[in-house]
Coordinates of N, CA and C in Angstrom, one line a residue:
X1 N 106.4 155.0 65.7 CA 105.9 155.0 67.1 C 106.4 153.8 67.8
X2 N 106.9 154.0 69.1 CA 107.4 152.9 69.9 C 106.7 152.7 71.2
X3 N 107.2 151.8 71.9 CA 106.6 151.5 73.2 C 107.7 151.4 74.2
X4 N 107.6 152.1 75.3 CA 108.6 152.1 76.4 C 107.8 151.9 77.7
X5 N 107.7 150.7 78.1 CA 106.9 150.4 79.3 C 107.5 149.1 80.0
X6 N 107.8 149.3 81.3 CA 108.3 148.1 82.0 C 107.3 147.7 83.1
X7 N 107.2 146.5 83.3 CA 106.4 145.9 84.4 C 107.3 145.1 85.3
X8 N 107.3 145.5 86.6 CA 108.2 144.7 87.5 C 107.4 144.4 88.8
X9 N 107.7 143.3 89.4 CA 107.1 142.9 90.7 C 108.3 142.5 91.6
X10 N 108.4 143.1 92.7 CA 109.5 142.8 93.6 C 109.3 143.5 94.9
X11 N 110.4 143.5 95.7 CA 110.3 144.1 97.1 C 111.1 145.3 97.2
X12 N 110.6 146.3 98.0 CA 111.3 147.5 98.2 C 112.6 147.2 99.0
X13 N 113.7 147.8 98.6 CA 115.0 147.6 99.2 C 115.2 148.4 100.4
X14 N 114.4 149.5 100.6 CA 114.5 150.4 101.7 C 113.2 151.2 101.8
X15 N 113.0 151.9 102.8 CA 111.8 152.7 102.9 C 111.8 153.8 101.8
X16 N 110.6 154.1 101.2 CA 110.6 155.1 100.2 C 111.0 156.5 100.8
X17 N 111.6 157.3 99.9 CA 112.1 158.6 100.3 C 111.2 159.7 99.7
X18 N 110.8 160.6 100.6 CA 110.0 161.7 100.1 C 111.0 162.8 99.6
X19 N 110.8 163.3 98.4 CA 111.7 164.3 97.9 C 111.0 165.7 97.9
X20 N 111.6 166.7 98.5 CA 111.0 168.0 98.5 C 111.2 168.7 97.2
X21 N 110.1 169.3 96.8 CA 110.1 170.1 95.5 C 109.7 171.5 95.8
X22 N 110.0 172.4 94.9 CA 109.7 173.8 95.1 C 108.2 174.1 95.1
X23 N 107.4 173.2 94.5 CA 105.9 173.4 94.5 C 105.2 172.5 95.4
X24 N 104.0 172.2 95.1 CA 103.2 171.3 96.0 C 103.2 169.9 95.6
X25 N 104.0 169.5 94.5 CA 104.1 168.2 94.0 C 104.8 167.3 95.0
X26 N 104.2 166.1 95.3 CA 104.8 165.1 96.1 C 105.5 164.1 95.3
X27 N 106.8 163.8 95.6 CA 107.6 162.9 94.9 C 108.2 161.9 95.8
X28 N 108.1 160.6 95.4 CA 108.7 159.5 96.2 C 109.7 158.8 95.3
X29 N 110.9 158.5 95.9 CA 111.9 157.7 95.3 C 112.0 156.4 96.1
X30 N 112.2 155.3 95.4 CA 112.4 154.1 96.0 C 113.1 153.1 95.1
X31 N 113.6 152.0 95.6 CA 114.2 151.0 94.8 C 113.5 149.7 95.0
X32 N 113.5 148.9 94.0 CA 112.8 147.6 94.0 C 113.7 146.5 93.5
X33 N 113.8 145.4 94.3 CA 114.6 144.3 94.0 C 113.7 143.2 93.4
X34 N 114.1 142.7 92.2 CA 113.4 141.6 91.6 C 114.2 140.4 91.6
X35 N 113.8 139.4 92.3 CA 114.5 138.1 92.3 C 113.8 137.1 91.4
X36 N 114.6 136.3 90.8 CA 114.0 135.3 89.9 C 114.1 133.9 90.6
X37 N 115.0 133.1 90.1 CA 115.1 131.7 90.6 C 116.0 131.7 91.9
X38 N 117.1 132.3 92.0 CA 117.9 132.3 93.2 C 117.6 133.5 94.0
X39 N 117.3 133.2 95.3 CA 117.0 134.3 96.2 C 118.2 135.3 96.5
X40 N 119.4 134.8 96.3 CA 120.6 135.7 96.6 C 120.9 136.5 95.4
X41 N 120.3 136.4 94.2 CA 120.6 137.2 93.1 C 119.3 138.1 92.7
X42 N 119.5 139.4 92.7 CA 118.4 140.3 92.4 C 118.9 141.3 91.4
X43 N 117.9 141.8 90.6 CA 118.1 142.9 89.7 C 117.4 144.1 90.4
X44 N 118.1 145.2 90.5 CA 117.6 146.4 91.2 C 117.1 147.4 90.2
X45 N 116.0 148.0 90.5 CA 115.4 149.1 89.7 C 115.2 150.3 90.6
X46 N 115.6 151.5 90.2 CA 115.3 152.7 90.8 C 114.0 153.2 90.3
X47 N 113.1 153.7 91.1 CA 111.8 154.1 90.7 C 111.5 155.5 91.3
X48 N 110.6 156.2 90.7 CA 110.1 157.5 91.1 C 108.6 157.6 90.9
X49 N 107.9 158.1 91.8 CA 106.4 158.3 91.6 C 106.1 159.7 92.0
X50 N 105.0 160.2 91.4 CA 104.6 161.6 91.6 C 103.1 161.7 92.1
X51 N 102.8 162.7 92.8 CA 101.4 163.0 93.2 C 100.7 162.0 94.0
X52 N 99.5 161.5 93.7 CA 98.8 160.6 94.5 C 99.5 159.2 94.5
X53 N 100.2 158.8 93.5 CA 100.9 157.6 93.5 C 102.0 157.6 94.5
X54 N 102.7 158.8 94.6 CA 103.8 159.0 95.6 C 103.2 159.0 97.0
X55 N 102.1 159.6 97.2 CA 101.4 159.6 98.5 C 101.1 158.2 99.0
X56 N 100.6 157.4 98.0 CA 100.2 156.0 98.4 C 101.5 155.2 98.8
X57 N 102.5 155.3 98.0 CA 103.8 154.6 98.3 C 104.3 155.0 99.6
X58 N 104.4 156.3 99.8 CA 105.0 156.8 101.1 C 104.2 156.4 102.3
X59 N 102.8 156.3 102.2 CA 102.0 156.0 103.3 C 101.8 154.5 103.6
X60 N 101.9 153.7 102.5 CA 101.5 152.3 102.7 C 102.7 151.3 102.5
X61 N 103.8 151.7 102.0 CA 104.9 150.8 101.7 C 106.2 151.1 102.5
X62 N 106.9 150.1 102.9 CA 108.2 150.2 103.6 C 109.1 149.1 103.1
X63 N 110.3 149.2 103.6 CA 111.3 148.2 103.2 C 110.7 146.8 103.3
X64 N 110.9 146.0 102.2 CA 110.4 144.6 102.2 C 109.0 144.5 101.6
X65 N 108.2 145.5 101.4 CA 106.9 145.5 100.9 C 107.0 145.0 99.4
X66 N 106.1 144.0 99.1 CA 106.1 143.6 97.7 C 105.2 144.5 96.9
X67 N 105.7 145.0 95.7 CA 104.9 145.9 94.9 C 105.0 145.5 93.5
X68 N 104.0 146.0 92.7 CA 104.0 145.9 91.3 C 104.1 147.3 90.7
X69 N 105.0 147.5 89.8 CA 105.2 148.8 89.3 C 105.2 148.7 87.8
X70 N 104.5 149.7 87.2 CA 104.4 149.8 85.7 C 104.7 151.2 85.3
X71 N 105.5 151.4 84.3 CA 105.8 152.7 83.8 C 106.9 152.7 82.8
X72 N 107.2 153.9 82.2 CA 108.3 154.0 81.2 C 109.6 154.0 81.9
X73 N 110.6 153.6 81.2 CA 112.0 153.6 81.6 C 112.7 155.0 81.2
X74 N 113.4 155.6 82.0 CA 114.1 156.8 81.7 C 115.6 156.7 82.1
X75 N 116.4 157.2 81.2 CA 117.9 157.1 81.5 C 118.4 158.5 81.6
X76 N 119.3 158.7 82.5 CA 119.9 160.0 82.8 C 121.4 159.9 82.9
X77 N 122.1 160.8 82.4 CA 123.6 160.8 82.5 C 124.1 162.1 83.2
X78 N 125.1 161.9 84.1 CA 125.6 163.1 84.7 C 127.1 162.8 85.1
X79 N 127.8 163.9 85.5 CA 129.2 163.7 86.0 C 129.2 163.8 87.5
X80 N 130.0 162.9 88.1 CA 130.1 163.0 89.6 C 131.2 164.0 90.0
X81 N 131.6 164.0 91.3 CA 132.6 164.9 91.8 C 134.0 164.7 91.2
X82 N 134.2 163.4 90.7 CA 135.5 163.1 90.1 C 135.5 163.2 88.6
X83 N 134.4 163.8 88.1 CA 134.2 163.9 86.6 C 134.0 162.6 85.9
X84 N 133.6 161.6 86.6 CA 133.2 160.3 86.0 C 131.8 160.5 85.4
X85 N 131.5 159.9 84.3 CA 130.2 159.9 83.7 C 129.4 158.8 84.3
X86 N 128.3 159.1 85.0 CA 127.4 158.1 85.6 C 126.1 158.0 84.8
X87 N 125.5 156.9 84.8 CA 124.2 156.6 84.1 C 123.3 156.2 85.2
X88 N 122.1 156.8 85.3 CA 121.0 156.4 86.2 C 119.8 156.0 85.3
X89 N 119.3 154.8 85.6 CA 118.1 154.3 85.0 C 117.0 154.2 86.0
X90 N 115.8 154.8 85.6 CA 114.7 154.8 86.5 C 113.4 154.4 85.8
X91 N 112.5 153.9 86.6 CA 111.1 153.6 86.1 C 110.2 154.7 86.7
X92 N 109.5 155.4 85.8 CA 108.5 156.4 86.3 C 107.2 155.6 86.6
X93 N 106.8 155.5 87.8 CA 105.7 154.7 88.2 C 104.4 155.4 87.8
X94 N 103.8 154.8 86.8 CA 102.5 155.3 86.3 C 101.4 154.5 87.0
X95 N 101.6 153.3 87.2 CA 100.6 152.4 87.9 C 101.4 151.6 88.9
X96 N 100.9 151.5 90.1 CA 101.5 150.7 91.1 C 100.5 150.2 92.1
X97 N 100.8 149.1 92.7 CA 100.0 148.5 93.7 C 100.8 147.7 94.7
X98 N 100.3 147.6 95.9 CA 100.9 146.7 96.9 C 100.4 145.3 96.6
X99 N 101.3 144.4 96.6 CA 100.9 143.0 96.3 C 100.8 142.2 97.7
X100 N 99.8 141.3 97.7 CA 99.7 140.4 98.8 C 99.5 139.0 98.3
X101 N 100.4 138.1 98.6 CA 100.2 136.7 98.2 C 99.8 135.8 99.3
X102 N 99.0 134.8 99.0 CA 98.5 133.9 100.0 C 99.1 132.6 99.8
X103 N 99.4 131.9 100.9 CA 99.9 130.5 100.8 C 98.6 129.7 100.8
X104 N 98.8 128.4 100.6 CA 97.7 127.5 100.4 C 96.8 127.4 101.7
X105 N 97.4 127.6 102.9 CA 96.7 127.6 104.1 C 95.7 128.7 104.3
X106 N 96.0 129.9 103.7 CA 95.2 131.1 103.8 C 94.0 131.1 102.9
X107 N 94.0 130.3 101.8 CA 92.9 130.3 100.8 C 91.7 129.7 101.2

C-alpha cells in the first residue's frame, strides 16, 4: 500500500477555468505557483477540482488568490499535433481552502 498525496500553498496564476462536461458535474481547472525563497522563481502545479470544491474555487478565487490545495498527483501522457509525446502532471484537489495571512499590524 502506498501514499500519493501532495500539499501545496501558493497563488493562482490565472482565474480558474470552468470546464463543461456532458453531465451535471462542475469541474474547475487552475494553476498554482509556489514560490520559496526567491520571489522570481516558482514551481507551477496544474490542478483540477470537482463538484462543490470546483464551485467554491470558481466563485471565490481569482488570479493571485493564495490557496492551500491537498490531493493526489496524477500523470497523463498524450501526443500533440506534431506527434510529440507530452506529459501533464495534475493535482486532484480533494481539500482546498482560501488562505488569508495577517501582518503584525492586523493582529
